Coordinates of C-alpha atoms in Angstrom, one line a residue:
X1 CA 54.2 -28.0 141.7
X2 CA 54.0 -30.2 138.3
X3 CA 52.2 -27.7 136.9
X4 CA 55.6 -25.4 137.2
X5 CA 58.4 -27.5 136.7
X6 CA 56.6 -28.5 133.5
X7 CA 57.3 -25.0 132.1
X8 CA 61.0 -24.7 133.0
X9 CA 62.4 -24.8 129.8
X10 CA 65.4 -27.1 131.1
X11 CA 64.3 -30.2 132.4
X12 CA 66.3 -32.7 134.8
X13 CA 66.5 -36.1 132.8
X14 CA 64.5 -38.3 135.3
X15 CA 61.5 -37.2 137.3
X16 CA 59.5 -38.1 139.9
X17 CA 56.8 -36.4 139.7
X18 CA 53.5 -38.8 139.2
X19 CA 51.9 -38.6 135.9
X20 CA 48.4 -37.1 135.4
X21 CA 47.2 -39.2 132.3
X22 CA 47.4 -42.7 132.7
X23 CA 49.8 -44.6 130.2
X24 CA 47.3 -46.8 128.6
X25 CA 44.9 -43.6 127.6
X26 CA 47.5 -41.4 126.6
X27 CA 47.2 -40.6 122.4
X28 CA 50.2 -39.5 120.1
X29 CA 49.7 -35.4 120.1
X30 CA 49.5 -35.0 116.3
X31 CA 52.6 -34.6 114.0
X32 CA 53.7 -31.0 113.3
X33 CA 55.2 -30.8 109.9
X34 CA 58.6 -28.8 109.3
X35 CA 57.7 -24.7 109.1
X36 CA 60.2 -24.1 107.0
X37 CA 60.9 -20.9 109.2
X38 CA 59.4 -19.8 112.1
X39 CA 61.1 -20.8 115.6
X40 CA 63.4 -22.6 113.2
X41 CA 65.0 -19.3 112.1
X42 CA 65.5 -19.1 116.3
X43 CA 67.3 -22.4 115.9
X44 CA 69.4 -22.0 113.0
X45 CA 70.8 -18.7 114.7
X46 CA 71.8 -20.6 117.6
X47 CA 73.0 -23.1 116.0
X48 CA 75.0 -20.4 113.8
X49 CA 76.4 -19.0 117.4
X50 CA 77.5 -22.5 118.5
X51 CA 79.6 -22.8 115.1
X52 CA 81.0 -19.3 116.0
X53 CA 82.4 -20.6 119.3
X54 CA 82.7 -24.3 119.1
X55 CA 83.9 -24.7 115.0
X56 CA 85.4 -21.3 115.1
X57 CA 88.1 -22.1 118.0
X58 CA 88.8 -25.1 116.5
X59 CA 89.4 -23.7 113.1
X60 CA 91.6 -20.8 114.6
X61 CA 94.2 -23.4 116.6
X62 CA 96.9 -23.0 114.6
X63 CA 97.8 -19.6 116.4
X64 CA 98.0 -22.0 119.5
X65 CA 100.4 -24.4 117.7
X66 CA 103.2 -21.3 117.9
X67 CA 103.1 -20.8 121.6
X68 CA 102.9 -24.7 121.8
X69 CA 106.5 -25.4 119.3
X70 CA 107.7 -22.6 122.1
X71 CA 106.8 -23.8 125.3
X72 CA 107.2 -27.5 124.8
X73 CA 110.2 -27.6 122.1
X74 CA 108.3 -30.6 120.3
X75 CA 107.9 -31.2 116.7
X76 CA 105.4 -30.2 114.4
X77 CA 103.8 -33.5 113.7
X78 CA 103.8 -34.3 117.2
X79 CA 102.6 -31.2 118.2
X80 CA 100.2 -30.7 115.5
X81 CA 98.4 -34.0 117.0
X82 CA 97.4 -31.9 120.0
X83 CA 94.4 -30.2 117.5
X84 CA 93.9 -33.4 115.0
X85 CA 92.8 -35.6 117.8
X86 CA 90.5 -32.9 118.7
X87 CA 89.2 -33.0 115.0
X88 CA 88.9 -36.9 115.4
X89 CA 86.7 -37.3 118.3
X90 CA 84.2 -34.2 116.9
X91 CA 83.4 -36.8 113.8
X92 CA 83.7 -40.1 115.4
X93 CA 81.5 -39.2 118.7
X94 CA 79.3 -38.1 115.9
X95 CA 77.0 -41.0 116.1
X96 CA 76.9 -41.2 119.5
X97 CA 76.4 -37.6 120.2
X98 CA 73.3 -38.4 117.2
X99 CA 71.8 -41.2 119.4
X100 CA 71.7 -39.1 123.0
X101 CA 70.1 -36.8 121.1
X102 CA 67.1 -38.6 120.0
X103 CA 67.4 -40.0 123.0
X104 CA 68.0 -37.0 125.6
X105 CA 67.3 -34.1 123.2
X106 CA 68.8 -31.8 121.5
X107 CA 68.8 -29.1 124.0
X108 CA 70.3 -31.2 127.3
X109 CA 73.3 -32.5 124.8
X110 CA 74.0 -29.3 122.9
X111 CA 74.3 -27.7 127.2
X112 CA 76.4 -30.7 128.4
X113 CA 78.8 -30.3 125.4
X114 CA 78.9 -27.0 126.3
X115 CA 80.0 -27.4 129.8
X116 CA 82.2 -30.3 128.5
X117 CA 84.4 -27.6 126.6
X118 CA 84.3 -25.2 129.4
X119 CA 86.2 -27.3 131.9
X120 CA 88.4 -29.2 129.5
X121 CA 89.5 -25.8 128.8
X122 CA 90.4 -25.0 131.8
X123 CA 92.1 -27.9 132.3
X124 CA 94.4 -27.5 129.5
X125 CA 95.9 -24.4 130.4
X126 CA 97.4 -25.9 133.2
X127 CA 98.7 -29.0 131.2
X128 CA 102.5 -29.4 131.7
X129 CA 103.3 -31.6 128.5
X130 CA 101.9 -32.5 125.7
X131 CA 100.5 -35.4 126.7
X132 CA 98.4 -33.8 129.1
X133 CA 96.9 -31.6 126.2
X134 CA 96.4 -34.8 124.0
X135 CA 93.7 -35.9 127.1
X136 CA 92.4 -32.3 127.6
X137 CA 92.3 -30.8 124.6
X138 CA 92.1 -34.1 122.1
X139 CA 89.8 -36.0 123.7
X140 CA 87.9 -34.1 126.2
X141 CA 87.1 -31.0 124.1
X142 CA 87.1 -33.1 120.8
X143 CA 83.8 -35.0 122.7
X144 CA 82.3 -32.0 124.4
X145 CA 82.4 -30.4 120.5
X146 CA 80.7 -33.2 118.8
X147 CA 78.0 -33.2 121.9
X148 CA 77.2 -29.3 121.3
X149 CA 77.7 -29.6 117.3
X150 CA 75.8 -32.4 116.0
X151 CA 72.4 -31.4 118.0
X152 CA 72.0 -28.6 115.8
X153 CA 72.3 -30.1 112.6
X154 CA 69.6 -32.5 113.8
X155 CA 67.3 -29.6 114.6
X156 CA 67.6 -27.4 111.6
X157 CA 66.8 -30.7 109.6
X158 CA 63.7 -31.3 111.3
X159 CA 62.9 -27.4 111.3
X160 CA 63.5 -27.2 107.6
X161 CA 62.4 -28.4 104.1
X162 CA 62.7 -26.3 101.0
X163 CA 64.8 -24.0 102.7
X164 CA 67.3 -27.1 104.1
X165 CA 70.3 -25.6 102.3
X166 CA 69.8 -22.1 103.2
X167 CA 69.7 -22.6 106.6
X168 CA 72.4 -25.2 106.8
X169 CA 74.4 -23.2 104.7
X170 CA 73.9 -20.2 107.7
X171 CA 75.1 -22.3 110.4
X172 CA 78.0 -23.8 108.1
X173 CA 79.1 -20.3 107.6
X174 CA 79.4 -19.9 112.0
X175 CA 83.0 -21.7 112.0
X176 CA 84.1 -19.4 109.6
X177 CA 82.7 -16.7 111.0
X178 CA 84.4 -17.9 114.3
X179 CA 87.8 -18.4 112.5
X180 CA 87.5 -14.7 111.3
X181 CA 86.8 -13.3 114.8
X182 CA 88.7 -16.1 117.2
X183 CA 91.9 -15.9 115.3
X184 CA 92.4 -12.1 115.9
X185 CA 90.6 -12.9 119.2
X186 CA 93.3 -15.5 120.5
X187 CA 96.1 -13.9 118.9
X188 CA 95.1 -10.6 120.7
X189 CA 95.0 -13.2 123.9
X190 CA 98.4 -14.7 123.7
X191 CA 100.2 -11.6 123.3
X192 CA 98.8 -9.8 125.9
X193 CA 98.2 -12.4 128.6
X194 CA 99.6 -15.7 127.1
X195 CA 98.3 -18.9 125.9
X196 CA 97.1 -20.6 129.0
X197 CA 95.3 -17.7 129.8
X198 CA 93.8 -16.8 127.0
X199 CA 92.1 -20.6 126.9
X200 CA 90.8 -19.7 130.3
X201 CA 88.9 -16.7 128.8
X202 CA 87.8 -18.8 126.1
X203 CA 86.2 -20.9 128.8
X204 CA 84.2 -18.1 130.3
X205 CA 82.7 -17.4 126.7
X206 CA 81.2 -20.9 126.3
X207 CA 78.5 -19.6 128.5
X208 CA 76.7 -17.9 125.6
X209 CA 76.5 -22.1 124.3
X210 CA 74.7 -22.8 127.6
X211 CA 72.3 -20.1 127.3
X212 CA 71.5 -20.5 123.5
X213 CA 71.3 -24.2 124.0
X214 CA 68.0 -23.7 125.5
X215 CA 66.2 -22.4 122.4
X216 CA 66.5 -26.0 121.2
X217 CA 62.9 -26.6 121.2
X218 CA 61.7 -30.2 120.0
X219 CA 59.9 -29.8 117.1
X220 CA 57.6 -33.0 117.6
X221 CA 58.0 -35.5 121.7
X222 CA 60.5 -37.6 121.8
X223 CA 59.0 -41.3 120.8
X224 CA 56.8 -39.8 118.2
X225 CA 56.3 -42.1 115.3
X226 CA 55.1 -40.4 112.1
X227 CA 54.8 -43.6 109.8
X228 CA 54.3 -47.2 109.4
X229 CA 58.2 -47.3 108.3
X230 CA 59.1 -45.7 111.9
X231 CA 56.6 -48.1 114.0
X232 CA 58.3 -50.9 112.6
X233 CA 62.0 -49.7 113.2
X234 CA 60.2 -49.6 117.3
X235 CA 59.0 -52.8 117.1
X236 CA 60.0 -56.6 117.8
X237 CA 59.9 -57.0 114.2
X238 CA 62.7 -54.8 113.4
X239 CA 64.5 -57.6 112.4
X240 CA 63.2 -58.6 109.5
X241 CA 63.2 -55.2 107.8
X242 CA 66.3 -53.3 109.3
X243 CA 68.5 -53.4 105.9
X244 CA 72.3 -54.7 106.6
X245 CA 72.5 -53.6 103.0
X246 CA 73.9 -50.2 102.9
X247 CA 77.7 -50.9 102.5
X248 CA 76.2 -52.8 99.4
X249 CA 75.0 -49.6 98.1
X250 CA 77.4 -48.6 95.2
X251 CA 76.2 -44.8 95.2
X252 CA 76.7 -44.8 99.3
X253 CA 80.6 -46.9 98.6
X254 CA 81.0 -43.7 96.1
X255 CA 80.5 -41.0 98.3
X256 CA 81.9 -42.5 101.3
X257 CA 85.1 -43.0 99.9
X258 CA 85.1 -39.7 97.8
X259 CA 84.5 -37.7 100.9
X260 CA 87.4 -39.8 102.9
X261 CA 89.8 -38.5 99.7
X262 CA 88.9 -34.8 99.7
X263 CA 88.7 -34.5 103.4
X264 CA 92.6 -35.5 104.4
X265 CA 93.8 -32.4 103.9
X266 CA 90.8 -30.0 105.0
X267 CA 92.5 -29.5 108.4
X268 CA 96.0 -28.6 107.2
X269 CA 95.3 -24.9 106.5
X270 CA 93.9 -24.0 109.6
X271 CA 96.8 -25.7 111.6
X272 CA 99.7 -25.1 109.1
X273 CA 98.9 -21.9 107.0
X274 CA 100.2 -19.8 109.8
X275 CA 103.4 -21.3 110.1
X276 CA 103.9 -22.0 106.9
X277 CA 103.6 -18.0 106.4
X278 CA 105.6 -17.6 108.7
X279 CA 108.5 -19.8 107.3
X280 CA 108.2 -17.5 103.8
X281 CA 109.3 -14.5 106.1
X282 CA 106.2 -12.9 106.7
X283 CA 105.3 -11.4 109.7
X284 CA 103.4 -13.2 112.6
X285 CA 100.4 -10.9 112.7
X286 CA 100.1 -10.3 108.7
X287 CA 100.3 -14.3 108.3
X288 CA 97.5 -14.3 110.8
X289 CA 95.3 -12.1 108.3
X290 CA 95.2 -14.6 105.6
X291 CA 92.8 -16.7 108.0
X292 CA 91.0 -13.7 108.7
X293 CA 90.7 -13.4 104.1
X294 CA 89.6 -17.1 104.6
X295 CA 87.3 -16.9 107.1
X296 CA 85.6 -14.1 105.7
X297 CA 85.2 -15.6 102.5
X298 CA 84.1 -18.5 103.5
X299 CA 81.2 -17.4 106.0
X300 CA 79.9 -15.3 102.8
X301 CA 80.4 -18.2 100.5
X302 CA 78.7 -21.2 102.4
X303 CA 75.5 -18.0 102.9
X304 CA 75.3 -18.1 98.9
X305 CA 75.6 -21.3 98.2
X306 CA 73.4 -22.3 100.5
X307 CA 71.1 -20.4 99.0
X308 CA 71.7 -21.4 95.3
X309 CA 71.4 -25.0 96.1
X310 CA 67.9 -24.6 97.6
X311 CA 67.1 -24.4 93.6
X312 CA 65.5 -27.1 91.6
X313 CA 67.5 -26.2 88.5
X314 CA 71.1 -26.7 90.4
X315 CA 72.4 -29.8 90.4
X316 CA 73.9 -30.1 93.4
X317 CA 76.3 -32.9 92.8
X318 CA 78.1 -30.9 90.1
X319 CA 78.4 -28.4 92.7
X320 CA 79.8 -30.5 94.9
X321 CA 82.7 -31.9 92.2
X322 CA 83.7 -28.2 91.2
X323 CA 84.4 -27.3 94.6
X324 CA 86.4 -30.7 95.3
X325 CA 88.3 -29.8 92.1
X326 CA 88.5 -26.3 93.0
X327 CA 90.2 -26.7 96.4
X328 CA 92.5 -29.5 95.5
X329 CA 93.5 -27.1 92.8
X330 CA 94.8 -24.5 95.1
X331 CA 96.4 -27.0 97.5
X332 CA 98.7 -28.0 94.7
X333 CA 99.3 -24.1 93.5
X334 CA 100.9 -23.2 97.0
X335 CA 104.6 -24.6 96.4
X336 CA 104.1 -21.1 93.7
X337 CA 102.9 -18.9 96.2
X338 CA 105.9 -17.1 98.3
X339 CA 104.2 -13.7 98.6
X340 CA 101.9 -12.4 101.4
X341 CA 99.3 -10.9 98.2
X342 CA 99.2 -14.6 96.8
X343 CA 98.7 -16.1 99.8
X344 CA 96.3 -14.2 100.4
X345 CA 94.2 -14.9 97.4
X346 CA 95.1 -18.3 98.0
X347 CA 92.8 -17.7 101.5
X348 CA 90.6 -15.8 99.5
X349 CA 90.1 -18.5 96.9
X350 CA 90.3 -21.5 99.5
X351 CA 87.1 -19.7 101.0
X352 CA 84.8 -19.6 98.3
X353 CA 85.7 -23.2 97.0
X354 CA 85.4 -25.2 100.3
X355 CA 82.0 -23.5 100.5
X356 CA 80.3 -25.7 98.1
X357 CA 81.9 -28.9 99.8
X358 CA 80.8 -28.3 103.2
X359 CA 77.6 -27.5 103.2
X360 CA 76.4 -29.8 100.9
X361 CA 77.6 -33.0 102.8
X362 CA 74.8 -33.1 105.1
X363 CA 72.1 -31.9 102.1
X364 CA 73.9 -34.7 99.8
X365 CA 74.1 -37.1 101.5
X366 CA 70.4 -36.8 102.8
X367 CA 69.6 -36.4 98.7
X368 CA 71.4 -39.7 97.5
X369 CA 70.6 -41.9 100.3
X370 CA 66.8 -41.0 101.6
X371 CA 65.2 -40.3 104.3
X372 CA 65.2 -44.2 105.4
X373 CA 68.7 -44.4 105.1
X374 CA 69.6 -40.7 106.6
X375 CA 70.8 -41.7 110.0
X376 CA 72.5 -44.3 109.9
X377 CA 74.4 -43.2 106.3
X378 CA 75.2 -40.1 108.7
X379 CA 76.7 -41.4 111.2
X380 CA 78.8 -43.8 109.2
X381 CA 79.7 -40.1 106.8
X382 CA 80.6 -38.8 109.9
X383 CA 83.3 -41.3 111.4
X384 CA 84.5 -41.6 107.6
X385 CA 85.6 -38.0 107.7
X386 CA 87.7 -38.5 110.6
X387 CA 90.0 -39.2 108.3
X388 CA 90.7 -35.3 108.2
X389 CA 92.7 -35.6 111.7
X390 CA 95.5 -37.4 109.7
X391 CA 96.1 -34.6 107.2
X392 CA 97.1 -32.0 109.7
X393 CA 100.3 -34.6 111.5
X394 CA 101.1 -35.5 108.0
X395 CA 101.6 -32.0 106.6
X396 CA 104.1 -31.5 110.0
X397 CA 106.1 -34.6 109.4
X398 CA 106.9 -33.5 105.9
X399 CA 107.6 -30.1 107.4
X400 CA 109.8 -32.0 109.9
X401 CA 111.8 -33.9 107.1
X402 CA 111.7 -31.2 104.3
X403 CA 111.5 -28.3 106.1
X404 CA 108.2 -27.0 104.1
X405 CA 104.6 -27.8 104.1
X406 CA 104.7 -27.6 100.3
X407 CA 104.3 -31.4 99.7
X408 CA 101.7 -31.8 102.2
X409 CA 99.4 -29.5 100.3
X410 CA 100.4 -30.8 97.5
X411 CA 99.2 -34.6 98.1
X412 CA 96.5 -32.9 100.1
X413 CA 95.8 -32.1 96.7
X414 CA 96.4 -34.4 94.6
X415 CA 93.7 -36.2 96.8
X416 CA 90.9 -33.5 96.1
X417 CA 91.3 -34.0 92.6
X418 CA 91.6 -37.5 92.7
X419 CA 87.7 -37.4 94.9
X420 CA 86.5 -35.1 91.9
X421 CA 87.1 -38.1 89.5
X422 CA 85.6 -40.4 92.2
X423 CA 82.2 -38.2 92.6
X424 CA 81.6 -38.4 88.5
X425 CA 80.7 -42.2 89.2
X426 CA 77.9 -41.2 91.4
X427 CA 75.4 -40.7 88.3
X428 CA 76.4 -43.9 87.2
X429 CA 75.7 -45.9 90.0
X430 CA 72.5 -44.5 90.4
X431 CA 71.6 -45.6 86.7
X432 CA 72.7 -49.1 87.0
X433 CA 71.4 -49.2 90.8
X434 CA 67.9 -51.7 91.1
X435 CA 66.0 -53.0 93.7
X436 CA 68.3 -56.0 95.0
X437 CA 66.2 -57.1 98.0
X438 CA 62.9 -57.2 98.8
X439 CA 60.7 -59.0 101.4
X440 CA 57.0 -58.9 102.5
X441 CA 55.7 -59.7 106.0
X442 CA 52.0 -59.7 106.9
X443 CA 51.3 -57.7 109.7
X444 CA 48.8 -56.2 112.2
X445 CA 49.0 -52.4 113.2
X446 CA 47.0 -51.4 116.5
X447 CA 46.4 -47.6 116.2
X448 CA 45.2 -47.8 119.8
X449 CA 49.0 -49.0 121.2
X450 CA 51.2 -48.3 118.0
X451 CA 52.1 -51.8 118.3
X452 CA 52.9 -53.9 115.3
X453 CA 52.3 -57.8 115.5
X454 CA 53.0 -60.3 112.3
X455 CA 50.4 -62.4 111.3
X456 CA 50.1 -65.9 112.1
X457 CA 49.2 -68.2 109.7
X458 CA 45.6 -69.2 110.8
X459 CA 44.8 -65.6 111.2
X460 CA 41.2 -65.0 110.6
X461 CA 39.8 -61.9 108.5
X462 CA 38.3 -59.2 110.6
X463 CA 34.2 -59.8 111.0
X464 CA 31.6 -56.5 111.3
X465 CA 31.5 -57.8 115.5
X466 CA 34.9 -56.8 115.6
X467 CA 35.9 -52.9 116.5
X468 CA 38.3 -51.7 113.4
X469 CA 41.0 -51.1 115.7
X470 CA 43.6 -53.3 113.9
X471 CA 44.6 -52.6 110.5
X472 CA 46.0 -56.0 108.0
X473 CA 48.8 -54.5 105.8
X474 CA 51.2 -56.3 103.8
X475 CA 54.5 -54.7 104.6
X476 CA 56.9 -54.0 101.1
X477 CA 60.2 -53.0 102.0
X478 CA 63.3 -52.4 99.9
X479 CA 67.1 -52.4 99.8
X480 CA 67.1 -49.1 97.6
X481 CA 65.0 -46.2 99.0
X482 CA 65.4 -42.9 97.2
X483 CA 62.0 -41.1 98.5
X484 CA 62.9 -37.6 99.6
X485 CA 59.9 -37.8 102.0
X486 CA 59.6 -40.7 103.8
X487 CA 55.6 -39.5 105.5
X488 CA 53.8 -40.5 101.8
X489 CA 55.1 -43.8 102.1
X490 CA 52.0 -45.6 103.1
X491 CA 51.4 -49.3 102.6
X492 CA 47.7 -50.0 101.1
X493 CA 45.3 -50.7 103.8
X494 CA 42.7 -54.2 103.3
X495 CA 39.6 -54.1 105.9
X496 CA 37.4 -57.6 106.4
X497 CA 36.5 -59.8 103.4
X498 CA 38.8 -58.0 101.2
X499 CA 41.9 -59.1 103.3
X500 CA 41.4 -62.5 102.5
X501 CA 41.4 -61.9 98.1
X502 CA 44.3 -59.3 98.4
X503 CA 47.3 -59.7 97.1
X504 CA 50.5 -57.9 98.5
X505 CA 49.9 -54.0 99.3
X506 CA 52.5 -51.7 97.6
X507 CA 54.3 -48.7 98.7
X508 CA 53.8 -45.9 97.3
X509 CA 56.5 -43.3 96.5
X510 CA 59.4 -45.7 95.9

């Protein structure tokens, strides 16, 4: 009976079925490295299929914000909160939808985010107000989104190295993808059997998100420490080397607050373009085409760039700043635009320079900050761009009191070129940045537990009677950690006599 409900792939969380090895002779299996392809090519097309569905109906709401100004006679601001809340919760759960994954895995989150969405859903095509929808569709599909999004982006990191921006840029490119196919898709829907069925349909597809969701293999058990810098982040010492000093960094203060600046206004066309189409006299299902021009271009884009970036002689920041500038640009070109051809480019354009942008947030922010720093720099990135569910209200409250969106793209703008400035200090930071705080604790590692115990201060020196089970290391940790590859950071190792002369070990690859 173990023996089979060990190989169902979808395990309940709790068992209690008794274990066959005893705790204290149970061994750490051995740490697989990244294969840089393989099953990870499995993952990244999964994850690519969740962005179809999840990102891509997300992206494509703004032919629900019509039927919604119709049926509940609301403004546009207010109305336009129904999506942006949605948008909120997707970045702010992300931390939390980042921790049930270590803790849970990837594959029971990315399925119960899944289900999450399928029911909310539901629910909101029987909402009666807005306020209903707010619940339904803000906060309950907003949280089931972040819960099947973020586990992939945790996977293909830990399936991929060298080939990091390819395959992120793949998966990037599935809300776009989706945007292309759901907006036709849920236009098709609502004219033929109206909105709140045509969520209800939607609902029945997120059962291709259950079923992919079980190719989320775990690359390496849960628990699995691979260095000393991970058995100390397990231990009771944690507290005297978990840095507090990250919102010290300048480099991290740099790119948090350029990505809050360009990402106010990311929202706005794929709430707002329609309409705003639409208000220039163009007809509903030819102002729906221009997200299909964006879409398109922007699931090709994000597949290039991702693969450009994976080179040693691109500089990715640079990348970065010309797409900032590139899209703020066009945001402030589109009180010029009254034609359906230039707003068309304008989708066009808007596709290939978002591209850079949004795939290189994770691969950036991973790149300035380290491996040390990655999760936690993440998850604080992640509430940060929340910010974008403001952009999307904003843009209809000018609409409300001008009568156009022009001046909410504008400043929308205005903004992006202001974060382009803001990302040129990033070299210069790094420059200037040194090592502001160190500190070095003695401490004993037992390979046989994985525990890690500090030295007392009569500690005696290891003697040849004694089995080498427990290693002596002095611990060096720093403030600033830029190492890409946090496994060759190894402390020097002192055995017997030679612990008592040594002076403090140093890390190596700082």
């Amino acid at each position: 009976m173990y023996i089979f409900w060990t190989a169902i792939p979808f395990r309940r969380f709790y068992s209690e079925e008794p274990e066959l090895i005893p705790l204290e002779l149970r061994r750490p299996p051995p740490f697989k490295p990244p294969p840089d392809g393989g099953w990870g090519w499995v993952i990244v097309l999964s994850s690519f299929l969740y962005n179809v569905l999840v990102l891509g109906y997300h992206n494509s709401f703004g032919v629900y914000l019509i039927s919604l100004l119709k049926e509940f006679g609301e403004t546009s601001s207010k109305t336009a909160w129904v999506g942006s809340i949605s948008y909120g919760f997707i970045m702010v759960c992300g931390p939390l939808s980042g921790k049930l994954t270590v803790r849970y895995g990837a594959r029971e989150i990315s399925i119960l985010g899944s289900l999450i969405i399928m029911i909310s859903t539901v629910c909101s095509s029987y909402a009666p107000n807005l306020g209903t929808l707010f619940f339904t569709h803000g906060f309950l599909t907003g949280v089931g989104s972040s819960f099947a999004f973020t586990p992939g982006m945790i996977m293909v990191s830990q399936y991929f190295t060298t080939k990091r921006s390819l395959a992120t840029g793949i998966v990037m490119s599935g809300g776009a993808a989706g945007a292309l196919v759901q907006t036709r898709l849920h236009l098709f829907l609502i004219d033929v059997l109206g909105w709140r069925q045509s969520l209800r349909v939607f609902s029945g597809l997120m059962i291709i998100c259950v079923i992919t969701g079980f190719t989320y293999l775990p690359l390496n058990p849960k628990g699995y420490t691979r260095s000393v810098v991970d058995n100390l982040k397990n231990s009771p010492l944690k507290k005297f080397v978990v840095d507090l000093g990250l919102w010290k960094d300048k480099v991290f203060l740099i790119w948090v607050a350029a990505n809050g600046l360009c990402k106010f206004g990311f929202f706005i066309p794929y709430v707002h373009l329609v309409k705003h189409a639409i208000q220039l006299g163009i007809p509903v299902h030819s102002a729906t085409n221009i997200m299909l021009f964006l879409g398109l271009t922007s699931m090709i884009s994000r597949i290039i760039f991702g693969r450009i970036c994976d080179s040693e002689r691109i500089n990715r920041l640079y990348i970065n700043q010309a797409s900032v500038f590139g899209v703020g640009l066009l945001y402030i070109l589109i009180p010029l635009l009254h034609s359906y051809g230039s707003l068309v480019a304008f989708g066009l354009f808007l596709g290939i320079a978002d591209a850079g942008n949004y795939i290189l947030l994770p691969v950036l922010t991973f790149d300035l900050m380290g491996a040390e720093k990655m999760p936690v720099a993440w998850g604080f990135m992640l509430t940060v761009n929340a910010v974008s569910c403001l952009g999307p209200p904003f843009a209809g409250w000018v609409n409300d009191m001008t009568g156009s969106y022009n001046l909410g793209f504008v400043v929308a703008g205005a903004l992006n070129v202001a974060a382009c400035f803001v990302l040129a200090l990033i070299p210069i930071a790094k420059s200037s940045t040194r090592q502001t705080c160190k500190s070095i604790m003695n401490v004993t590692i037992d390979h046989s537990t994985q525990e890690i115990t500090q030295w007392a201060d009569n500690l005696p020196p290891i003697t040849e009677e004694e089995p080498p089970v427990s290693k002596y290391v002095n611990y060096f940790s720093t403030t600033t950690f830029r190492s890409p590859e946090i496994t060759e950071s190894r402390p020097e190792v002192y055995r017997g006599d030679d612990a008592e002369t040594a002076g403090p070990a140093v890390v190596t690859g700082l």
